[in-house]
């Protein structure tokens, strides 16, 4: 079964009452955690983007603190978990700038902990792949932000 297009859904939603829309939204939230997270962001966090980013940075730094205390393979798993958190929660905002800021924060945290110099190749690979991903991501953000973040990225390459 093929789902309806976004335009068709939009047109159909205009015919429903607010109470019916509320029921549909609650039903949608029941089925997937990701739907519930998106609805939570839209209801509670979308008006305070800076606070949302600060909360994400706190969560990411907590994940990284746990990860760097573990041996190589588990450290890599922890770093990948932090990357998934970044991409998952940043997409809810709909702004590439958010993902770029969180990605630069992630790289900065790893750089400050000298992860790139540990000698654990899989961990170093995660770091350098994230730096590459961040550089590609910065090409889609505003010029002023791009120049600020590119300075930080240049430091990571040294």
CSV table of C-alpha atoms in Angstrom, one decimal:
chain,number,residue,atom,x,y,z
A,1,UNK,CA,0.0,0.0,0.0
A,2,UNK,CA,1.4,3.3,-1.1
A,3,UNK,CA,1.1,6.3,1.4
A,4,UNK,CA,-0.6,9.5,0.3
A,5,UNK,CA,1.6,12.5,-0.7
A,6,UNK,CA,2.3,15.3,1.7
A,7,UNK,CA,0.0,17.6,-0.3
A,8,UNK,CA,-2.9,15.2,-0.1
A,9,UNK,CA,-2.4,14.7,3.6
A,10,UNK,CA,-2.3,18.5,4.1
A,11,UNK,CA,-5.5,19.0,2.2
A,12,UNK,CA,-7.2,16.2,4.1
A,13,UNK,CA,-6.1,17.5,7.5
A,14,UNK,CA,-7.8,20.8,6.9
A,15,UNK,CA,-11.2,19.0,7.0
A,16,UNK,CA,-10.8,17.7,10.5
A,17,UNK,CA,-11.7,19.4,13.8
A,18,UNK,CA,-9.1,20.3,16.4
A,19,UNK,CA,-10.3,17.4,18.7
A,20,UNK,CA,-10.0,14.9,15.9
A,21,UNK,CA,-6.5,16.2,15.0
A,22,UNK,CA,-5.5,15.8,18.7
A,23,UNK,CA,-6.7,12.2,18.7
A,24,UNK,CA,-4.7,11.4,15.5
A,25,UNK,CA,-1.6,13.0,16.9
A,26,UNK,CA,-1.8,11.0,20.1
A,27,UNK,CA,-2.3,7.9,18.2
A,28,UNK,CA,0.7,8.6,16.0
A,29,UNK,CA,2.8,9.2,19.2
A,30,UNK,CA,1.9,5.8,20.5
A,31,UNK,CA,3.5,3.8,17.7
A,32,UNK,CA,7.1,5.0,17.5
A,33,UNK,CA,9.5,6.6,20.0
A,34,UNK,CA,10.8,8.9,17.2
A,35,UNK,CA,7.3,10.3,16.6
A,36,UNK,CA,6.9,10.9,20.3
A,37,UNK,CA,10.3,12.7,20.5
A,38,UNK,CA,9.4,14.9,17.5
A,39,UNK,CA,6.0,15.8,19.0
A,40,UNK,CA,7.8,16.6,22.4
A,41,UNK,CA,10.3,18.8,20.6
A,42,UNK,CA,7.5,20.7,18.8
A,43,UNK,CA,5.4,21.2,21.9
A,44,UNK,CA,8.0,21.9,24.5
A,45,UNK,CA,11.4,22.9,23.0
A,46,UNK,CA,10.8,24.5,19.6
A,47,UNK,CA,10.4,28.0,21.1
A,48,UNK,CA,13.7,27.8,23.0
A,49,UNK,CA,16.3,26.5,20.5
A,50,UNK,CA,19.3,27.7,22.5
A,51,UNK,CA,18.0,25.8,25.5
A,52,UNK,CA,17.4,22.7,23.4
A,53,UNK,CA,20.9,22.8,22.0
A,54,UNK,CA,22.3,23.3,25.5
A,55,UNK,CA,20.4,20.2,26.8
A,56,UNK,CA,21.7,18.2,23.8
A,57,UNK,CA,25.3,19.3,24.5
A,58,UNK,CA,24.9,18.2,28.1
A,59,UNK,CA,23.6,14.8,27.1
A,60,UNK,CA,26.4,14.4,24.5
A,61,UNK,CA,29.1,15.3,27.0
A,62,UNK,CA,27.7,12.8,29.4
A,63,UNK,CA,27.8,10.1,26.8
A,64,UNK,CA,31.3,11.0,25.9
A,65,UNK,CA,32.4,11.0,29.5
A,66,UNK,CA,31.2,7.4,29.8
A,67,UNK,CA,32.7,6.4,26.5
A,68,UNK,CA,36.3,7.7,27.0
A,69,UNK,CA,36.6,5.7,30.2
A,70,UNK,CA,36.1,2.4,28.4
A,71,UNK,CA,38.6,0.3,26.4
A,72,UNK,CA,38.9,0.7,22.6
A,73,UNK,CA,36.0,-1.2,21.2
A,74,UNK,CA,33.5,0.0,23.8
A,75,UNK,CA,34.8,3.6,23.4
A,76,UNK,CA,34.1,3.4,19.7
A,77,UNK,CA,30.6,2.2,20.4
A,78,UNK,CA,30.1,5.1,22.9
A,79,UNK,CA,31.3,7.6,20.3
A,80,UNK,CA,29.0,6.2,17.7
A,81,UNK,CA,26.1,6.5,20.2
A,82,UNK,CA,26.9,10.2,20.6
A,83,UNK,CA,26.9,10.6,16.8
A,84,UNK,CA,23.5,9.0,16.6
A,85,UNK,CA,22.1,11.3,19.3
A,86,UNK,CA,23.4,14.3,17.4
A,87,UNK,CA,21.8,13.3,14.1
A,88,UNK,CA,18.6,12.1,15.6
A,89,UNK,CA,17.8,15.1,17.7
A,90,UNK,CA,19.2,17.7,15.4
A,91,UNK,CA,16.9,16.7,12.6
A,92,UNK,CA,13.9,17.6,14.8
A,93,UNK,CA,14.8,21.3,14.6
A,94,UNK,CA,14.9,21.4,10.8
A,95,UNK,CA,18.0,23.6,10.8
A,96,UNK,CA,21.4,22.5,9.5
A,97,UNK,CA,23.0,25.0,11.8
A,98,UNK,CA,21.9,23.0,14.8
A,99,UNK,CA,23.5,19.8,13.5
A,100,UNK,CA,26.6,21.7,12.5
A,101,UNK,CA,26.9,23.3,16.0
A,102,UNK,CA,26.4,19.9,17.7
A,103,UNK,CA,28.9,18.2,15.4
A,104,UNK,CA,31.5,20.9,16.0
A,105,UNK,CA,30.9,20.5,19.8
A,106,UNK,CA,31.3,16.7,19.5
A,107,UNK,CA,34.6,17.1,17.6
A,108,UNK,CA,35.8,19.8,20.1
A,109,UNK,CA,35.1,17.5,23.0
A,110,UNK,CA,37.0,14.7,21.4
A,111,UNK,CA,39.9,17.0,20.5
A,112,UNK,CA,40.1,18.4,24.0
A,113,UNK,CA,40.4,14.8,25.3
A,114,UNK,CA,43.1,14.0,22.8
A,115,UNK,CA,41.1,11.1,21.4
A,116,UNK,CA,42.8,11.6,18.0
A,117,UNK,CA,46.2,10.9,19.6
A,118,UNK,CA,45.3,7.8,21.6
A,119,UNK,CA,46.6,5.4,19.0
A,120,UNK,CA,43.3,3.4,18.8
A,121,UNK,CA,42.7,3.4,15.1
A,122,UNK,CA,38.9,2.7,15.1
A,123,UNK,CA,38.4,5.6,17.6
A,124,UNK,CA,40.6,7.9,15.5
A,125,UNK,CA,38.6,6.9,12.4
A,126,UNK,CA,35.3,7.9,14.1
A,127,UNK,CA,36.9,11.3,15.0
A,128,UNK,CA,38.2,12.0,11.5
A,129,UNK,CA,35.0,10.8,9.8
A,130,UNK,CA,33.0,13.2,12.0
A,131,UNK,CA,35.4,16.0,11.1
A,132,UNK,CA,34.8,15.2,7.4
A,133,UNK,CA,31.1,15.1,7.9
A,134,UNK,CA,31.1,18.4,9.7
A,135,UNK,CA,33.0,20.0,6.9
A,136,UNK,CA,30.5,18.8,4.4
A,137,UNK,CA,27.6,20.0,6.7
A,138,UNK,CA,29.2,23.4,7.0
A,139,UNK,CA,28.8,24.0,3.3
A,140,UNK,CA,25.1,24.3,3.8
A,141,UNK,CA,25.0,26.8,6.6
A,142,UNK,CA,25.2,30.6,6.6
A,143,UNK,CA,28.6,32.2,5.7
A,144,UNK,CA,29.2,33.8,9.0
A,145,UNK,CA,28.7,30.6,11.0
A,146,UNK,CA,30.7,28.6,8.4
A,147,UNK,CA,33.7,30.8,8.8
A,148,UNK,CA,33.6,30.5,12.7
A,149,UNK,CA,33.2,26.8,12.6
A,150,UNK,CA,35.8,26.2,9.9
A,151,UNK,CA,38.4,27.8,12.1
A,152,UNK,CA,37.7,25.2,14.7
A,153,UNK,CA,37.8,22.4,12.1
A,154,UNK,CA,41.2,23.5,10.9
A,155,UNK,CA,42.5,23.0,14.5
A,156,UNK,CA,41.2,19.5,14.5
A,157,UNK,CA,43.1,18.7,11.3
A,158,UNK,CA,46.5,19.6,12.8
